[in-house]
Amino acid sequence: MSTLGKKDLGVRKFDLLFSQDKIARRIREIGAEISRDYEDKDPILVGILKGCVVFMADLIRAISIPIEIEFVNATSYSNGQIQDDKVVLSDGPEVDLRNRHILIVEGVVDSGNTVDILIKNLSLMEPASIEIVTLLDKPNDRQKDVNIKYIGFDAGDDFVIGYGLDVSQKYRNLPFIGKVID
Ligand code: IMP
Ligand code: MG
């Protein structure tokens, strides 16, 4: 149950940060890189819900080699735009990940807590490798030292919405990325 006040439920003001075209071009580039890097590796892409959904749908169609997809649910307890470091994972992949190449797919890496806990969990299953691909990176807020292999864009310090990313569960359906300006 959220503790959001009325002000959080209203209409947000935002500026365009990354356009649909710009995002589409960047995802095609990343898809091509992954196709080269993982040729013959039969990777499993593990998307972190819900922020990964739009990015993952586009990314997998930009990859030209055989892949598999799985998802994991991550809930980070948050109050509107404020995140803290309590991340709960659930509904993770049930396939055998031993000796498999895993690519974690995230919408935005901010503190790094979510990907950090997921990497720790997946490592227990003894995969051949674990890497991260994220549409957006916010490196200035990092609390965990995570190494990201593929980054779409640097979102700086902005709180961003759209393309799967939310504020109070809304705006995930915007087909571009905006920065909230209040
Ligand atoms: P983390 O801080 O790296 O663990 O990221 C946790 C989660 O915070 C992400 O998966 C997003 O759901 C959310 N998040 C962090 N920054 C933003 C943002 O700018 N917009 C929307 N969600 C964000
Ligand atoms: Mg969120």
PDB file of C-alpha atoms and ligand atoms in Angstrom:
ATOM      1  CA  MET A   1       0.000   0.000   0.000  1.00  0.00           C
ATOM      2  CA  SER A   2       1.561   3.283  -1.001  1.00  0.00           C
ATOM      3  CA  THR A   3       1.767   6.328   1.181  1.00  0.00           C
ATOM      4  CA  LEU A   4       1.470   8.754  -1.685  1.00  0.00           C
ATOM      5  CA  GLY A   5      -0.267  12.029  -1.122  1.00  0.00           C
ATOM      6  CA  LYS A   6      -2.718  13.588  -3.531  1.00  0.00           C
ATOM      7  CA  LYS A   7      -0.025  15.677  -5.196  1.00  0.00           C
ATOM      8  CA  ASP A   8       1.635  12.511  -6.521  1.00  0.00           C
ATOM      9  CA  LEU A   9      -1.473  11.394  -8.337  1.00  0.00           C
ATOM     10  CA  GLY A  10      -1.904  14.546 -10.388  1.00  0.00           C
ATOM     11  CA  VAL A  11      -0.647  15.274 -13.880  1.00  0.00           C
ATOM     12  CA  ARG A  12       3.133  15.565 -14.069  1.00  0.00           C
ATOM     13  CA  LYS A  13       4.923  18.200 -16.090  1.00  0.00           C
ATOM     14  CA  PHE A  14       7.784  16.890 -18.152  1.00  0.00           C
ATOM     15  CA  ASP A  15      10.148  17.867 -20.955  1.00  0.00           C
ATOM     16  CA  LEU A  16      11.163  15.592 -23.815  1.00  0.00           C
ATOM     17  CA  LEU A  17      14.559  14.030 -23.093  1.00  0.00           C
ATOM     18  CA  PHE A  18      14.940  11.227 -25.666  1.00  0.00           C
ATOM     19  CA  SER A  19      12.653  11.028 -28.700  1.00  0.00           C
ATOM     20  CA  GLN A  20      11.131   7.858 -30.125  1.00  0.00           C
ATOM     21  CA  ASP A  21      13.446   8.040 -33.158  1.00  0.00           C
ATOM     22  CA  LYS A  22      16.559   8.524 -31.083  1.00  0.00           C
ATOM     23  CA  ILE A  23      15.641   5.594 -28.814  1.00  0.00           C
ATOM     24  CA  ALA A  24      14.859   3.347 -31.798  1.00  0.00           C
ATOM     25  CA  ARG A  25      18.223   4.122 -33.428  1.00  0.00           C
ATOM     26  CA  ARG A  26      20.147   3.435 -30.215  1.00  0.00           C
ATOM     27  CA  ILE A  27      18.328   0.165 -29.579  1.00  0.00           C
ATOM     28  CA  ARG A  28      19.163  -1.021 -33.109  1.00  0.00           C
ATOM     29  CA  GLU A  29      22.845  -0.293 -32.407  1.00  0.00           C
ATOM     30  CA  ILE A  30      22.814  -2.167 -29.100  1.00  0.00           C
ATOM     31  CA  GLY A  31      20.954  -5.092 -30.671  1.00  0.00           C
ATOM     32  CA  ALA A  32      23.635  -5.335 -33.361  1.00  0.00           C
ATOM     33  CA  GLU A  33      26.413  -5.249 -30.743  1.00  0.00           C
ATOM     34  CA  ILE A  34      24.763  -7.978 -28.666  1.00  0.00           C
ATOM     35  CA  SER A  35      24.249 -10.086 -31.808  1.00  0.00           C
ATOM     36  CA  ARG A  36      27.983  -9.866 -32.517  1.00  0.00           C
ATOM     37  CA  ASP A  37      29.177 -10.354 -28.932  1.00  0.00           C
ATOM     38  CA  TYR A  38      26.890 -13.299 -28.190  1.00  0.00           C
ATOM     39  CA  GLU A  39      27.023 -15.141 -31.486  1.00  0.00           C
ATOM     40  CA  ASP A  40      27.067 -18.895 -30.690  1.00  0.00           C
ATOM     41  CA  LYS A  41      26.579 -18.186 -26.967  1.00  0.00           C
ATOM     42  CA  ASP A  42      22.838 -18.882 -26.822  1.00  0.00           C
ATOM     43  CA  PRO A  43      22.250 -16.141 -24.209  1.00  0.00           C
ATOM     44  CA  ILE A  44      19.304 -15.805 -21.839  1.00  0.00           C
ATOM     45  CA  LEU A  45      18.023 -12.267 -21.431  1.00  0.00           C
ATOM     46  CA  VAL A  46      16.568 -11.744 -17.960  1.00  0.00           C
ATOM     47  CA  GLY A  47      14.341  -8.674 -17.855  1.00  0.00           C
ATOM     48  CA  ILE A  48      13.684  -6.852 -14.600  1.00  0.00           C
ATOM     49  CA  LEU A  49       9.979  -6.027 -14.372  1.00  0.00           C
ATOM     50  CA  LYS A  50       8.323  -3.736 -14.784  1.00  0.00           C
ATOM     51  CA  GLY A  51      10.735  -1.097 -16.044  1.00  0.00           C
ATOM     52  CA  CYS A  52      12.238  -3.352 -18.702  1.00  0.00           C
ATOM     53  CA  VAL A  53       9.063  -4.107 -20.651  1.00  0.00           C
ATOM     54  CA  VAL A  54       9.116  -1.598 -23.480  1.00  0.00           C
ATOM     55  CA  PHE A  55      12.885  -1.616 -23.892  1.00  0.00           C
ATOM     56  CA  MET A  56      13.046  -5.421 -23.800  1.00  0.00           C
ATOM     57  CA  ALA A  57      10.299  -5.789 -26.414  1.00  0.00           C
ATOM     58  CA  ASP A  58      12.261  -3.561 -28.793  1.00  0.00           C
ATOM     59  CA  LEU A  59      15.700  -4.902 -27.903  1.00  0.00           C
ATOM     60  CA  ILE A  60      14.921  -8.560 -28.542  1.00  0.00           C
ATOM     61  CA  ARG A  61      13.597  -7.686 -31.992  1.00  0.00           C
ATOM     62  CA  ALA A  62      16.872  -5.880 -32.726  1.00  0.00           C
ATOM     63  CA  ILE A  63      18.868  -9.041 -31.931  1.00  0.00           C
ATOM     64  CA  SER A  64      19.475 -11.387 -34.850  1.00  0.00           C
ATOM     65  CA  ILE A  65      20.877 -14.448 -33.054  1.00  0.00           C
ATOM     66  CA  PRO A  66      18.972 -17.141 -31.113  1.00  0.00           C
ATOM     67  CA  ILE A  67      18.140 -16.014 -27.569  1.00  0.00           C
ATOM     68  CA  GLU A  68      15.807 -16.967 -24.738  1.00  0.00           C
ATOM     69  CA  ILE A  69      13.964 -14.581 -22.447  1.00  0.00           C
ATOM     70  CA  GLU A  70      13.039 -14.783 -18.776  1.00  0.00           C
ATOM     71  CA  PHE A  71      11.808 -12.216 -16.284  1.00  0.00           C
ATOM     72  CA  VAL A  72      12.216 -11.380 -12.641  1.00  0.00           C
ATOM     73  CA  ASN A  73      10.060  -9.070 -10.589  1.00  0.00           C
ATOM     74  CA  ALA A  74      11.819  -6.408  -8.556  1.00  0.00           C
ATOM     75  CA  THR A  75      10.027  -4.187  -6.108  1.00  0.00           C
ATOM     76  CA  SER A  76      12.072  -1.401  -4.597  1.00  0.00           C
ATOM     77  CA  TYR A  77      10.203   0.268  -1.807  1.00  0.00           C
ATOM     78  CA  SER A  78       9.716   3.799  -2.906  1.00  0.00           C
ATOM     79  CA  ASN A  79       7.737   6.855  -2.126  1.00  0.00           C
ATOM     80  CA  GLY A  80       7.041   8.595  -5.413  1.00  0.00           C
ATOM     81  CA  GLN A  81      10.464   9.537  -6.726  1.00  0.00           C
ATOM     82  CA  ILE A  82      12.420   8.630  -3.589  1.00  0.00           C
ATOM     83  CA  GLN A  83      14.001   5.167  -3.710  1.00  0.00           C
ATOM     84  CA  ASP A  84      15.623   3.327  -0.873  1.00  0.00           C
ATOM     85  CA  ASP A  85      17.743   0.234  -0.942  1.00  0.00           C
ATOM     86  CA  LYS A  86      15.205  -2.421   0.068  1.00  0.00           C
ATOM     87  CA  VAL A  87      14.764  -4.433  -3.098  1.00  0.00           C
ATOM     88  CA  VAL A  88      12.623  -7.563  -3.114  1.00  0.00           C
ATOM     89  CA  LEU A  89      12.978 -10.027  -6.008  1.00  0.00           C
ATOM     90  CA  SER A  90      10.268 -12.519  -6.893  1.00  0.00           C
ATOM     91  CA  ASP A  91       9.124 -14.836  -9.694  1.00  0.00           C
ATOM     92  CA  GLY A  92      12.670 -15.301 -10.997  1.00  0.00           C
ATOM     93  CA  PRO A  93      13.704 -17.621 -13.837  1.00  0.00           C
ATOM     94  CA  GLU A  94      13.067 -21.292 -13.138  1.00  0.00           C
ATOM     95  CA  VAL A  95      15.193 -22.608 -15.998  1.00  0.00           C
ATOM     96  CA  ASP A  96      18.601 -24.129 -15.360  1.00  0.00           C
ATOM     97  CA  LEU A  97      21.090 -21.255 -15.656  1.00  0.00           C
ATOM     98  CA  ARG A  98      24.205 -23.310 -14.998  1.00  0.00           C
ATOM     99  CA  ASN A  99      26.880 -22.534 -17.654  1.00  0.00           C
ATOM    100  CA  ARG A 100      24.508 -20.192 -19.472  1.00  0.00           C
ATOM    101  CA  HIS A 101      25.320 -16.642 -20.588  1.00  0.00           C
ATOM    102  CA  ILE A 102      22.941 -14.240 -18.836  1.00  0.00           C
ATOM    103  CA  LEU A 103      22.204 -10.706 -19.948  1.00  0.00           C
ATOM    104  CA  ILE A 104      20.176  -8.717 -17.408  1.00  0.00           C
ATOM    105  CA  VAL A 105      17.852  -6.194 -19.081  1.00  0.00           C
ATOM    106  CA  GLU A 106      16.923  -3.090 -17.074  1.00  0.00           C
ATOM    107  CA  GLY A 107      15.089   0.143 -17.892  1.00  0.00           C
ATOM    108  CA  VAL A 108      17.236   2.341 -15.666  1.00  0.00           C
ATOM    109  CA  VAL A 109      20.144   1.673 -13.334  1.00  0.00           C
ATOM    110  CA  ASP A 110      20.162   4.271 -10.597  1.00  0.00           C
ATOM    111  CA  SER A 111      21.585   3.315  -7.175  1.00  0.00           C
ATOM    112  CA  GLY A 112      22.564  -0.061  -8.645  1.00  0.00           C
ATOM    113  CA  ASN A 113      20.869  -1.888  -5.760  1.00  0.00           C
ATOM    114  CA  THR A 114      18.403  -3.771  -7.961  1.00  0.00           C
ATOM    115  CA  VAL A 115      20.941  -5.179 -10.419  1.00  0.00           C
ATOM    116  CA  ASP A 116      23.397  -5.820  -7.594  1.00  0.00           C
ATOM    117  CA  ILE A 117      20.986  -8.053  -5.673  1.00  0.00           C
ATOM    118  CA  LEU A 118      19.906  -9.799  -8.866  1.00  0.00           C
ATOM    119  CA  ILE A 119      23.517 -10.528  -9.848  1.00  0.00           C
ATOM    120  CA  LYS A 120      24.166 -11.970  -6.381  1.00  0.00           C
ATOM    121  CA  ASN A 121      21.092 -14.210  -6.695  1.00  0.00           C
ATOM    122  CA  LEU A 122      21.826 -15.387 -10.235  1.00  0.00           C
ATOM    123  CA  SER A 123      25.490 -16.059  -9.420  1.00  0.00           C
ATOM    124  CA  LEU A 124      24.396 -18.818  -7.056  1.00  0.00           C
ATOM    125  CA  MET A 125      23.172 -20.718 -10.119  1.00  0.00           C
ATOM    126  CA  GLU A 126      26.712 -20.796 -11.566  1.00  0.00           C
ATOM    127  CA  PRO A 127      26.084 -19.228 -14.991  1.00  0.00           C
ATOM    128  CA  ALA A 128      28.936 -18.886 -17.511  1.00  0.00           C
ATOM    129  CA  SER A 129      28.622 -15.074 -17.437  1.00  0.00           C
ATOM    130  CA  ILE A 130      26.360 -12.284 -16.234  1.00  0.00           C
ATOM    131  CA  GLU A 131      26.270  -8.879 -17.946  1.00  0.00           C
ATOM    132  CA  ILE A 132      23.881  -5.926 -17.848  1.00  0.00           C
ATOM    133  CA  VAL A 133      22.151  -3.972 -20.593  1.00  0.00           C
ATOM    134  CA  THR A 134      20.192  -0.888 -19.561  1.00  0.00           C
ATOM    135  CA  LEU A 135      18.326   1.682 -21.599  1.00  0.00           C
ATOM    136  CA  LEU A 136      19.269   4.445 -19.165  1.00  0.00           C
ATOM    137  CA  ASP A 137      22.085   4.951 -16.726  1.00  0.00           C
ATOM    138  CA  LYS A 138      22.105   7.379 -13.799  1.00  0.00           C
ATOM    139  CA  PRO A 139      25.701   6.913 -12.647  1.00  0.00           C
ATOM    140  CA  ASN A 140      25.724   9.854 -10.233  1.00  0.00           C
ATOM    141  CA  ASP A 141      23.378   8.095  -7.794  1.00  0.00           C
ATOM    142  CA  ARG A 142      25.305   4.843  -7.599  1.00  0.00           C
ATOM    143  CA  GLN A 143      25.512   3.064  -4.229  1.00  0.00           C
ATOM    144  CA  LYS A 144      26.778  -0.257  -5.611  1.00  0.00           C
ATOM    145  CA  ASP A 145      29.727  -0.687  -7.917  1.00  0.00           C
ATOM    146  CA  VAL A 146      28.112  -2.345 -10.923  1.00  0.00           C
ATOM    147  CA  ASN A 147      29.700  -2.859 -14.307  1.00  0.00           C
ATOM    148  CA  ILE A 148      27.239  -2.201 -17.148  1.00  0.00           C
ATOM    149  CA  LYS A 149      28.163  -3.681 -20.522  1.00  0.00           C
ATOM    150  CA  TYR A 150      25.610  -1.884 -22.724  1.00  0.00           C
ATOM    151  CA  ILE A 151      24.092   1.536 -21.990  1.00  0.00           C
ATOM    152  CA  GLY A 152      21.488   3.265 -24.142  1.00  0.00           C
ATOM    153  CA  PHE A 153      21.791   6.774 -22.736  1.00  0.00           C
ATOM    154  CA  ASP A 154      23.088   8.645 -19.717  1.00  0.00           C
ATOM    155  CA  ALA A 155      20.073  10.233 -18.011  1.00  0.00           C
ATOM    156  CA  GLY A 156      22.193  12.370 -15.674  1.00  0.00           C
ATOM    157  CA  ASP A 157      20.360  13.400 -12.528  1.00  0.00           C
ATOM    158  CA  ASP A 158      16.924  13.712 -14.076  1.00  0.00           C
ATOM    159  CA  PHE A 159      13.943  11.739 -12.865  1.00  0.00           C
ATOM    160  CA  VAL A 160      12.684  10.222 -16.087  1.00  0.00           C
ATOM    161  CA  ILE A 161       9.414   8.682 -17.208  1.00  0.00           C
ATOM    162  CA  GLY A 162       8.108   6.838 -20.227  1.00  0.00           C
ATOM    163  CA  TYR A 163       9.269   3.871 -22.253  1.00  0.00           C
ATOM    164  CA  GLY A 164       8.436   1.555 -19.362  1.00  0.00           C
ATOM    165  CA  LEU A 165       9.559   3.890 -16.588  1.00  0.00           C
ATOM    166  CA  ASP A 166       7.042   5.205 -14.118  1.00  0.00           C
ATOM    167  CA  VAL A 167       6.328   7.678 -11.437  1.00  0.00           C
ATOM    168  CA  SER A 168       3.802   6.155  -9.032  1.00  0.00           C
ATOM    169  CA  GLN A 169       3.113   3.418 -11.631  1.00  0.00           C
ATOM    170  CA  LYS A 170       1.946   5.884 -14.294  1.00  0.00           C
ATOM    171  CA  TYR A 171       3.464   7.095 -17.599  1.00  0.00           C
ATOM    172  CA  ARG A 172       5.084   3.769 -18.525  1.00  0.00           C
ATOM    173  CA  ASN A 173       3.189   3.940 -21.840  1.00  0.00           C
ATOM    174  CA  LEU A 174       4.741   7.179 -23.089  1.00  0.00           C
ATOM    175  CA  PRO A 175       6.501   6.218 -26.352  1.00  0.00           C
ATOM    176  CA  PHE A 176       9.462   8.536 -25.564  1.00  0.00           C
ATOM    177  CA  ILE A 177      11.449   9.455 -22.456  1.00  0.00           C
ATOM    178  CA  GLY A 178      10.630  12.627 -20.613  1.00  0.00           C
ATOM    179  CA  LYS A 179      12.207  14.281 -17.594  1.00  0.00           C
ATOM    180  CA  VAL A 180       9.911  15.295 -14.798  1.00  0.00           C
ATOM    181  CA  ILE A 181      10.171  19.007 -14.057  1.00  0.00           C
ATOM    182  CA  ASP A 182       8.621  19.564 -10.657  1.00  0.00           C
TER     183      ASP A 182
HETATM  184  P1  IMP B   1      18.143   1.140  -8.603  1.00  0.00           P
HETATM  185  O1  IMP B   1      18.208   2.371  -7.731  1.00  0.00           O
HETATM  186  O2  IMP B   1      19.309   1.058  -9.537  1.00  0.00           O
HETATM  187  O3  IMP B   1      17.984  -0.087  -7.758  1.00  0.00           O
HETATM  188  O4  IMP B   1      16.853   1.271  -9.483  1.00  0.00           O
HETATM  189  C1  IMP B   1      15.656   0.902  -8.879  1.00  0.00           C
HETATM  190  C2  IMP B   1      14.483   1.270  -9.660  1.00  0.00           C
HETATM  191  O5  IMP B   1      14.266   2.647  -9.421  1.00  0.00           O
HETATM  192  C3  IMP B   1      14.516   1.162 -11.138  1.00  0.00           C
HETATM  193  O6  IMP B   1      14.282  -0.106 -11.642  1.00  0.00           O
HETATM  194  C4  IMP B   1      13.360   2.085 -11.444  1.00  0.00           C
HETATM  195  O7  IMP B   1      12.133   1.389 -11.284  1.00  0.00           O
HETATM  196  C5  IMP B   1      13.460   3.145 -10.396  1.00  0.00           C
HETATM  197  N1  IMP B   1      14.033   4.394 -10.901  1.00  0.00           N
HETATM  198  C6  IMP B   1      15.250   4.929 -10.639  1.00  0.00           C
HETATM  199  N2  IMP B   1      15.386   6.101 -11.274  1.00  0.00           N
HETATM  200  C7  IMP B   1      14.236   6.297 -11.945  1.00  0.00           C
HETATM  201  C8  IMP B   1      13.766   7.328 -12.820  1.00  0.00           C
HETATM  202  O8  IMP B   1      14.428   8.334 -13.121  1.00  0.00           O
HETATM  203  N3  IMP B   1      12.514   7.167 -13.320  1.00  0.00           N
HETATM  204  C9  IMP B   1      11.727   6.094 -13.044  1.00  0.00           C
HETATM  205  N4  IMP B   1      12.134   5.108 -12.236  1.00  0.00           N
HETATM  206  C10 IMP B   1      13.370   5.216 -11.699  1.00  0.00           C
HETATM  207 MG    MG B   2       9.472   2.737 -10.288  1.00  0.00          MG
END
